[in-house]
Short mmCIF file of C-alpha atoms in Angstrom, two decimals:
data_model
loop_
_atom_site.label_atom_id
_atom_site.label_comp_id
_atom_site.label_asym_id
_atom_site.label_seq_id
_atom_site.Cartn_x
_atom_site.Cartn_y
_atom_site.Cartn_z
CA MET A 1 17.39 0.61 -6.27
CA ALA A 2 18.47 -2.07 -8.71
CA VAL A 3 16.42 -5.23 -8.85
CA SER A 4 19.49 -7.15 -9.95
CA SER A 5 21.20 -6.42 -6.63
CA VAL A 6 18.53 -8.25 -4.66
CA LYS A 7 18.34 -12.02 -4.36
CA ALA A 8 14.97 -13.47 -5.35
CA VAL A 9 13.02 -16.18 -3.58
CA SER A 10 13.52 -18.35 -6.67
CA GLU A 11 17.25 -18.36 -5.88
CA LEU A 12 16.53 -19.53 -2.35
CA ILE A 13 14.37 -22.35 -3.68
CA ALA A 14 17.06 -23.30 -6.19
CA GLU A 15 19.55 -23.55 -3.32
CA GLY A 16 17.20 -26.06 -1.68
CA VAL A 17 14.73 -25.38 1.13
CA SER A 18 13.23 -28.80 1.79
CA GLY A 19 13.11 -29.20 5.55
CA ARG A 20 14.51 -25.70 6.11
CA GLY A 21 12.79 -23.03 8.16
CA VAL A 22 11.87 -19.90 6.21
CA LEU A 23 10.41 -16.76 7.78
CA VAL A 24 8.24 -14.78 5.36
CA ARG A 25 7.18 -11.22 6.09
CA SER A 26 3.88 -10.82 4.26
CA ASP A 27 1.48 -7.90 4.09
CA LEU A 28 -1.84 -9.33 5.24
CA ASN A 29 -3.22 -6.04 6.58
CA VAL A 30 -6.70 -6.50 5.14
CA PRO A 31 -9.80 -4.44 5.98
CA LEU A 32 -12.22 -6.00 8.43
CA ASP A 33 -15.89 -5.31 9.10
CA GLU A 34 -17.10 -6.98 12.29
CA GLY A 35 -14.44 -9.64 11.94
CA LYS A 36 -15.14 -10.32 8.25
CA ILE A 37 -12.54 -9.59 5.58
CA THR A 38 -13.97 -7.13 3.06
CA ASP A 39 -11.07 -7.13 0.58
CA ARG A 40 -8.75 -10.13 0.18
CA GLY A 41 -6.44 -8.46 -2.33
CA ARG A 42 -3.35 -8.50 -0.13
CA ILE A 43 -3.88 -12.12 0.84
CA THR A 44 -4.17 -13.14 -2.79
CA ALA A 45 -1.02 -11.18 -3.65
CA SER A 46 0.92 -12.96 -0.87
CA VAL A 47 0.10 -16.47 -2.04
CA PRO A 48 2.63 -17.01 -4.91
CA SER A 49 5.76 -16.80 -2.74
CA LEU A 50 4.21 -18.87 0.02
CA ARG A 51 2.99 -21.53 -2.40
CA ALA A 52 6.39 -21.78 -4.06
CA LEU A 53 8.09 -22.31 -0.69
CA VAL A 54 5.48 -24.81 0.46
CA ASP A 55 5.74 -26.79 -2.75
CA ALA A 56 9.54 -26.86 -2.34
CA GLY A 57 9.14 -28.40 1.13
CA ALA A 58 10.08 -25.44 3.33
CA LYS A 59 8.82 -25.09 6.87
CA VAL A 60 7.17 -21.70 6.48
CA VAL A 61 6.60 -19.24 9.30
CA VAL A 62 4.68 -16.11 8.30
CA ALA A 63 4.86 -12.78 10.11
CA ALA A 64 2.29 -10.07 9.38
CA HIS A 65 0.40 -7.25 11.05
CA LEU A 66 -3.20 -6.10 11.14
CA GLY A 67 -4.14 -2.55 12.00
CA ARG A 68 -2.40 -0.54 14.67
CA PRO A 69 -2.91 -2.12 18.10
CA LYS A 70 -2.19 0.41 20.83
CA ASN A 71 -1.61 -1.53 24.02
CA GLY A 72 -0.58 -5.08 23.26
CA PRO A 73 -2.88 -7.86 22.05
CA ASP A 74 -6.34 -6.82 20.88
CA PRO A 75 -8.80 -9.63 20.02
CA LYS A 76 -10.39 -7.40 17.36
CA LEU A 77 -7.07 -7.31 15.51
CA SER A 78 -6.27 -11.01 15.71
CA LEU A 79 -5.07 -12.64 12.50
CA ALA A 80 -7.51 -15.54 12.99
CA PRO A 81 -9.74 -14.60 10.01
CA VAL A 82 -6.63 -14.04 7.91
CA ALA A 83 -5.26 -17.50 8.77
CA ALA A 84 -8.53 -19.06 7.60
CA ALA A 85 -8.60 -17.06 4.36
CA LEU A 86 -4.94 -17.75 3.65
CA GLY A 87 -5.51 -21.45 4.19
CA GLU A 88 -8.37 -21.41 1.69
CA GLN A 89 -6.20 -19.80 -0.96
CA LEU A 90 -3.22 -22.05 -0.32
CA GLY A 91 -5.40 -25.13 -0.22
CA ARG A 92 -3.89 -26.30 3.07
CA HIS A 93 -4.29 -25.75 6.78
CA VAL A 94 -2.55 -22.66 8.12
CA GLN A 95 -1.86 -22.82 11.84
CA LEU A 96 -2.24 -19.63 13.86
CA ALA A 97 0.07 -19.20 16.82
CA GLY A 98 -1.49 -17.93 20.02
CA ASP A 99 1.29 -15.38 20.41
CA VAL A 100 4.04 -13.67 18.42
CA VAL A 101 7.29 -15.26 19.60
CA GLY A 102 6.11 -16.82 22.86
CA THR A 103 5.84 -20.41 24.02
CA ASP A 104 2.99 -21.31 21.66
CA ALA A 105 4.71 -19.87 18.58
CA LEU A 106 7.98 -21.62 19.47
CA ALA A 107 6.29 -24.97 20.14
CA ARG A 108 4.33 -24.82 16.89
CA ALA A 109 7.42 -23.80 14.92
CA GLU A 110 9.39 -26.71 16.33
CA GLY A 111 6.58 -29.06 15.33
CA LEU A 112 6.43 -28.01 11.68
CA THR A 113 7.05 -30.63 9.01
CA ASP A 114 8.04 -30.04 5.39
CA GLY A 115 5.46 -27.91 3.58
CA ASP A 116 3.69 -26.75 6.75
CA VAL A 117 2.65 -23.12 7.28
CA LEU A 118 2.49 -21.30 10.60
CA LEU A 119 1.10 -17.77 10.85
CA LEU A 120 2.29 -15.86 13.88
CA GLU A 121 -0.24 -13.73 15.73
CA ASN A 122 -0.29 -10.04 14.81
CA ILE A 123 3.38 -9.00 14.92
CA ARG A 124 2.41 -5.56 16.24
CA PHE A 125 1.01 -7.17 19.39
CA ASP A 126 4.70 -7.11 20.38
CA ALA A 127 5.64 -3.46 20.95
CA ARG A 128 9.24 -4.16 19.96
CA GLU A 129 8.16 -4.49 16.31
CA THR A 130 7.68 -0.74 15.90
CA SER A 131 10.07 0.44 18.63
CA LYS A 132 12.42 3.33 17.91
CA ASP A 133 15.01 1.57 20.06
CA ASP A 134 17.33 -0.41 17.78
CA GLN A 135 18.17 -2.94 20.50
CA GLU A 136 14.52 -3.64 21.29
CA ARG A 137 13.75 -4.32 17.63
CA LEU A 138 16.84 -6.48 17.29
CA ALA A 139 15.78 -8.57 20.29
CA LEU A 140 12.45 -9.34 18.62
CA ALA A 141 14.23 -10.09 15.35
CA ARG A 142 16.46 -12.61 17.15
CA ALA A 143 13.38 -14.30 18.60
CA LEU A 144 11.86 -14.47 15.10
CA ALA A 145 15.08 -15.97 13.73
CA GLU A 146 14.96 -18.63 16.44
CA LEU A 147 11.58 -19.80 15.12
CA VAL A 148 13.16 -20.91 11.83
CA ALA A 149 16.51 -22.14 13.17
CA ALA A 150 17.34 -25.81 12.57
CA PRO A 151 17.84 -28.22 15.50
CA ASP A 152 21.57 -28.23 14.77
CA GLY A 153 21.68 -24.48 15.21
CA SER A 154 22.00 -23.58 11.54
CA SER A 155 19.98 -20.58 10.47
CA GLY A 156 16.81 -20.44 8.47
CA ALA A 157 16.18 -17.84 5.76
CA PHE A 158 14.13 -14.68 5.43
CA VAL A 159 11.86 -13.73 2.54
CA SER A 160 10.61 -10.13 2.38
CA ASP A 161 7.28 -10.17 0.59
CA GLY A 162 5.32 -7.40 2.33
CA PHE A 163 5.80 -4.47 -0.01
CA GLY A 164 3.30 -2.41 1.97
CA VAL A 165 5.75 -2.24 4.90
CA VAL A 166 9.18 -1.97 3.24
CA HIS A 167 9.26 1.75 4.02
CA ARG A 168 9.20 0.92 7.73
CA LYS A 169 12.31 0.25 9.80
CA GLN A 170 10.68 -2.47 11.88
CA ALA A 171 11.88 -5.71 13.43
CA SER A 172 10.13 -8.10 11.02
CA VAL A 173 10.96 -5.93 7.99
CA TYR A 174 14.46 -4.56 8.52
CA ASP A 175 16.24 -6.03 11.56
CA ILE A 176 15.47 -9.65 10.73
CA ALA A 177 17.21 -9.20 7.38
CA THR A 178 20.44 -8.32 9.20
CA LEU A 179 20.36 -11.72 10.92
CA LEU A 180 19.32 -14.20 8.21
CA PRO A 181 20.17 -14.79 4.53
CA SER A 182 17.51 -12.64 2.90
CA TYR A 183 15.57 -12.68 -0.35
CA ALA A 184 12.85 -10.68 -2.07
CA GLY A 185 9.55 -12.47 -2.54
CA THR A 186 7.82 -12.47 -5.91
CA LEU A 187 5.48 -9.67 -4.83
CA VAL A 188 8.24 -7.32 -3.68
CA ALA A 189 10.33 -8.05 -6.79
CA ALA A 190 7.36 -7.29 -9.06
CA GLU A 191 6.59 -4.05 -7.21
CA ILE A 192 10.18 -2.85 -7.52
CA GLN A 193 10.20 -3.63 -11.23
CA VAL A 194 7.01 -1.63 -11.81
CA LEU A 195 8.17 1.37 -9.79
CA ARG A 196 11.49 1.42 -11.61
CA GLN A 197 9.55 1.61 -14.86
CA LEU A 198 7.63 4.60 -13.48
CA THR A 199 10.82 6.41 -12.50
CA GLU A 200 13.48 5.32 -14.97
CA SER A 201 11.83 4.45 -18.28
CA THR A 202 8.61 6.45 -18.35
CA GLU A 203 6.89 6.74 -21.70
CA ARG A 204 5.20 10.10 -22.22
CA PRO A 205 2.71 11.66 -21.92
CA TYR A 206 2.86 10.79 -18.22
CA ALA A 207 -0.32 11.46 -16.20
CA VAL A 208 -0.63 11.24 -12.43
CA VAL A 209 -3.97 11.01 -10.61
CA LEU A 210 -3.89 11.89 -6.91
CA GLY A 211 -6.77 11.77 -4.46
CA GLY A 212 -7.38 10.93 -0.85
CA SER A 213 -8.05 13.19 2.07
CA LYS A 214 -4.90 15.16 2.88
CA VAL A 215 -2.52 17.28 0.84
CA SER A 216 0.09 16.77 3.56
CA ASP A 217 0.13 13.03 2.81
CA LYS A 218 0.85 13.65 -0.87
CA LEU A 219 2.99 16.81 -0.70
CA GLY A 220 6.27 15.01 -1.26
CA VAL A 221 5.08 13.05 -4.25
CA ILE A 222 3.41 16.14 -5.79
CA LYS A 223 6.69 18.06 -5.60
CA SER A 224 8.65 15.11 -6.95
CA LEU A 225 6.34 14.24 -9.84
CA ALA A 226 5.43 17.79 -10.84
CA THR A 227 8.78 18.05 -12.59
CA LYS A 228 8.41 14.66 -14.28
CA ALA A 229 4.73 14.30 -15.19
CA ASP A 230 2.89 16.09 -17.99
CA SER A 231 -0.24 16.44 -15.87
CA ILE A 232 -1.24 15.81 -12.26
CA VAL A 233 -4.96 15.45 -11.65
CA ILE A 234 -6.07 16.40 -8.12
CA GLY A 235 -9.28 15.00 -6.63
CA GLY A 236 -10.56 13.64 -3.34
CA GLY A 237 -10.66 15.58 -0.09
CA MET A 238 -7.29 17.11 -0.82
CA CYS A 239 -8.66 19.13 -3.75
CA PHE A 240 -10.52 21.49 -1.42
CA THR A 241 -7.31 22.85 0.07
CA PHE A 242 -6.16 23.61 -3.48
CA LEU A 243 -9.50 25.27 -4.29
CA ALA A 244 -9.21 27.35 -1.13
CA ALA A 245 -5.71 28.34 -2.28
CA GLN A 246 -7.36 29.80 -5.37
CA GLY A 247 -9.51 31.96 -3.12
CA LEU A 248 -12.65 29.85 -3.51
CA GLN A 249 -15.16 29.02 -0.78
CA VAL A 250 -15.29 25.30 0.07
CA GLY A 251 -18.14 25.25 2.58
CA THR A 252 -17.65 22.58 5.23
CA SER A 253 -15.48 20.43 2.98
CA LEU A 254 -12.32 18.84 4.31
CA LEU A 255 -9.68 21.58 4.54
CA GLU A 256 -6.09 21.67 5.77
CA ALA A 257 -5.89 25.36 6.62
CA ASP A 258 -2.18 25.18 7.38
CA MET A 259 -1.52 23.85 3.85
CA VAL A 260 -3.33 26.59 1.91
CA ASP A 261 -0.21 28.71 1.41
CA THR A 262 1.75 25.64 0.32
CA CYS A 263 -0.93 24.74 -2.21
CA ARG A 264 -0.96 28.32 -3.50
CA GLN A 265 2.78 28.08 -4.10
CA LEU A 266 2.38 24.72 -5.85
CA LEU A 267 -0.27 26.18 -8.13
CA ASP A 268 2.03 29.07 -8.95
CA ASP A 269 5.05 26.87 -9.58
CA TYR A 270 3.30 24.13 -11.55
CA ALA A 271 0.34 25.88 -13.16
CA ASP A 272 0.93 24.01 -16.41
CA VAL A 273 0.86 20.60 -14.68
CA LEU A 274 -1.70 20.63 -11.85
CA ARG A 275 -5.35 20.07 -12.82
CA LEU A 276 -8.24 20.67 -10.40
CA PRO A 277 -11.95 19.68 -10.55
CA VAL A 278 -14.37 22.02 -12.32
CA ASP A 279 -17.43 20.73 -10.46
CA ILE A 280 -18.11 19.06 -7.14
CA VAL A 281 -20.79 16.75 -5.73
CA VAL A 282 -21.84 18.22 -2.38
CA ALA A 283 -24.17 17.27 0.46
CA ASP A 284 -25.21 18.75 3.77
CA LYS A 285 -23.56 15.98 5.82
CA PHE A 286 -21.11 13.11 5.65
CA ASP A 287 -23.60 10.28 5.34
CA ALA A 288 -24.33 7.50 2.86
CA GLY A 289 -27.95 8.63 2.76
CA ALA A 290 -27.18 12.30 2.16
CA THR A 291 -28.72 13.87 -0.96
CA PRO A 292 -26.06 14.63 -3.60
CA GLU A 293 -26.04 17.90 -5.52
CA THR A 294 -23.60 18.87 -8.26
CA VAL A 295 -22.29 22.44 -8.24
CA ALA A 296 -19.49 24.31 -9.99
CA ALA A 297 -16.18 24.20 -8.12
CA ASP A 298 -16.39 27.95 -7.54
CA GLU A 299 -19.96 27.79 -6.24
CA ILE A 300 -19.83 25.43 -3.26
CA PRO A 301 -22.60 26.66 -0.93
CA GLU A 302 -21.93 27.64 2.64
CA GLY A 303 -22.84 24.76 4.92
CA LYS A 304 -22.30 22.09 2.23
CA MET A 305 -19.39 19.68 1.98
CA GLY A 306 -17.82 18.21 -1.13
CA LEU A 307 -17.88 14.41 -1.19
CA ASP A 308 -16.94 13.67 -4.80
CA ILE A 309 -15.82 15.31 -8.02
CA GLY A 310 -18.60 16.03 -10.49
CA PRO A 311 -19.31 14.64 -13.98
CA GLY A 312 -17.71 17.64 -15.70
CA SER A 313 -14.48 16.96 -13.82
CA VAL A 314 -14.60 13.29 -14.77
CA GLN A 315 -15.01 14.27 -18.40
CA ARG A 316 -12.13 16.76 -18.19
CA PHE A 317 -9.82 14.31 -16.45
CA ALA A 318 -10.76 11.47 -18.81
CA ALA A 319 -9.76 13.65 -21.78
CA LEU A 320 -6.32 14.18 -20.21
CA LEU A 321 -5.91 10.48 -19.50
CA ALA A 322 -7.01 9.39 -22.97
CA ASN A 323 -3.70 10.46 -24.50
CA ALA A 324 -1.44 9.24 -21.70
CA LYS A 325 1.13 6.50 -22.24
CA THR A 326 1.95 6.15 -18.54
CA ILE A 327 -0.51 6.64 -15.66
CA PHE A 328 0.02 6.48 -11.90
CA TRP A 329 -3.08 6.66 -9.68
CA ASN A 330 -3.10 6.95 -5.90
CA GLY A 331 -6.18 7.99 -3.92
CA PRO A 332 -9.94 7.96 -4.63
CA MET A 333 -11.72 10.98 -6.11
CA GLY A 334 -14.44 10.97 -3.47
CA VAL A 335 -16.14 8.92 -0.76
CA PHE A 336 -16.45 5.86 -3.00
CA GLU A 337 -17.72 3.79 -0.06
CA PHE A 338 -21.01 5.72 -0.35
CA PRO A 339 -22.74 4.77 -3.66
CA ALA A 340 -24.09 8.30 -4.15
CA PHE A 341 -20.53 9.66 -4.11
CA ALA A 342 -18.67 6.91 -5.98
CA ALA A 343 -19.18 8.09 -9.57
CA GLY A 344 -16.09 10.30 -9.65
CA THR A 345 -13.73 7.54 -8.57
CA LYS A 346 -15.38 5.02 -10.87
CA GLY A 347 -15.37 7.39 -13.84
CA VAL A 348 -11.68 8.22 -13.51
CA ALA A 349 -10.81 4.55 -12.93
CA GLU A 350 -12.71 3.58 -16.06
CA ALA A 351 -10.84 6.27 -18.01
CA ILE A 352 -7.54 4.81 -16.80
CA ALA A 353 -8.67 1.32 -17.78
CA THR A 354 -9.69 2.60 -21.24
CA ALA A 355 -6.26 4.16 -21.73
CA THR A 356 -4.67 0.92 -20.57
CA GLY A 357 -6.66 -0.97 -23.17
CA LYS A 358 -5.17 1.33 -25.80
CA GLY A 359 -1.63 0.54 -24.70
CA ALA A 360 -0.93 2.82 -21.74
CA PHE A 361 1.09 1.49 -18.81
CA SER A 362 -1.04 2.07 -15.69
CA VAL A 363 -0.21 1.58 -12.02
CA VAL A 364 -2.78 1.74 -9.23
CA GLY A 365 -0.84 2.81 -6.17
CA GLY A 366 -2.33 0.53 -3.55
CA GLY A 367 -4.34 1.47 -0.47
CA ASP A 368 -7.82 2.90 -1.01
CA SER A 369 -7.31 3.06 -4.79
CA ALA A 370 -6.82 -0.69 -5.01
CA ALA A 371 -9.76 -1.25 -2.67
CA ALA A 372 -11.91 1.02 -4.84
CA VAL A 373 -11.13 -0.99 -7.97
CA ARG A 374 -12.46 -4.12 -6.31
CA ALA A 375 -15.32 -2.46 -4.41
CA LEU A 376 -16.66 -0.78 -7.55
CA GLY A 377 -16.58 -4.02 -9.53
CA LEU A 378 -13.91 -2.90 -11.99
CA PRO A 379 -11.85 -5.67 -13.63
CA GLU A 380 -8.39 -5.82 -12.08
CA ASP A 381 -6.87 -6.82 -15.40
CA GLY A 382 -8.00 -3.44 -16.74
CA PHE A 383 -4.84 -1.99 -15.17
CA SER A 384 -1.23 -2.90 -15.85
CA HIS A 385 -0.39 -3.25 -12.16
CA ILE A 386 -2.24 -2.86 -8.86
CA SER A 387 0.21 -2.22 -6.04
CA THR A 388 -0.26 -3.57 -2.54
CA GLY A 389 1.57 -0.71 -0.86
CA GLY A 390 0.25 2.82 -1.14
CA GLY A 391 2.64 4.47 1.32
CA ALA A 392 5.65 2.52 0.08
CA SER A 393 4.83 3.37 -3.53
CA LEU A 394 4.59 7.08 -2.74
CA GLU A 395 7.84 7.14 -0.80
CA TYR A 396 9.63 5.28 -3.60
CA LEU A 397 8.37 7.81 -6.15
CA GLU A 398 9.45 10.65 -3.87
CA GLY A 399 12.95 9.19 -3.96
CA LYS A 400 13.02 8.39 -0.25
CA PRO A 401 15.15 5.45 0.92
CA LEU A 402 13.07 2.41 1.87
CA PRO A 403 14.82 0.57 4.75
CA GLY A 404 13.21 -2.79 3.99
CA LEU A 405 14.56 -2.70 0.44
CA GLN A 406 17.95 -1.23 1.26
CA VAL A 407 18.73 -4.05 3.67
CA LEU A 408 17.91 -6.63 0.99
CA GLU A 409 20.66 -5.23 -1.25
CA THR A 410 23.23 -6.82 1.04
CA GLY A 411 21.44 -10.18 0.93
CA GLY A 412 21.23 -10.26 4.71
CA ALA A 413 23.50 -12.29 6.97
CA GLN A 414 25.44 -14.93 5.09
#
């Protein structure tokens, strides 16, 4: 996808937005713990586009989701804490509508003055957002468009700035862009630029670090990058399926039994690229208070589960990363949320940061990896780019079409 084919929010502002309604799809899907936001990274990343529109006098309506509500509105997944945090970062009051496109949202939208910001309640509270029925999604998109329409009936504009959802064909991501003049926000434009660099102008050696729990989640990107990268480091829960594919015992570690044969084939096909841990930190249970024990990767005891890669693996992976000129990282090396099992993720992250300091171009592929950087106290400027969209980044690198980006190429309705 060419960045040049997509209109940027700066072009919208240059056209003039004072007094005009602008719907912004942001990614504000932040982690919550008992109603408290534990990582504000996505909120911070959403601010530049919103601030630019506010400063230009637009009437801004923000759509975003939180979690995956199952049966309509769920108070635990309300965007109320997000509205407060967003207001703090913007330095102005952010209204929260009591519904998505209902009477409260419409009344508040009609009452907006220049530079005001209205956050709609969790867009996924409306089942039409994620519907497989094109007409249902389009109906919600029309209701969203109505929120930013001018009194004279002229249309508002749409700014796509939620990179974490551009791989979804959803009402507030895709269908709305078929109804309104559409633009890429600064966040989405920056993400596209970075991913193009990873796929089109990659400086070698190119190292990929993949972790997380499931091989099945990363299978596509492994196959895609195995022919492009010089080395792919495998850690996290997914490494145990690869170890099992080598005929090793993995105790009670996370294992996708139906993926063992696939992993065996990958190891055969890309033996010169794939790199597995040489030691593992195990425990007798999945618990923050469990006692860690480091064992060789081929000596995981029966009844023990692997919760992190060991120090020998960190050293081995760090040596590979030290010479890299381009690094893509997606997925933690272990259960970094438990301090006793965070050393693997921290060690590899520090190795990536060290390589970055020596001139490597490094991309942290969103999701848990980005959360780990912040949770472990690592400086964010130690990496060239920290993505806000793990799934979207992976699908882009796999070469899959991303509906939310494809629709922007046309510029939306004119």
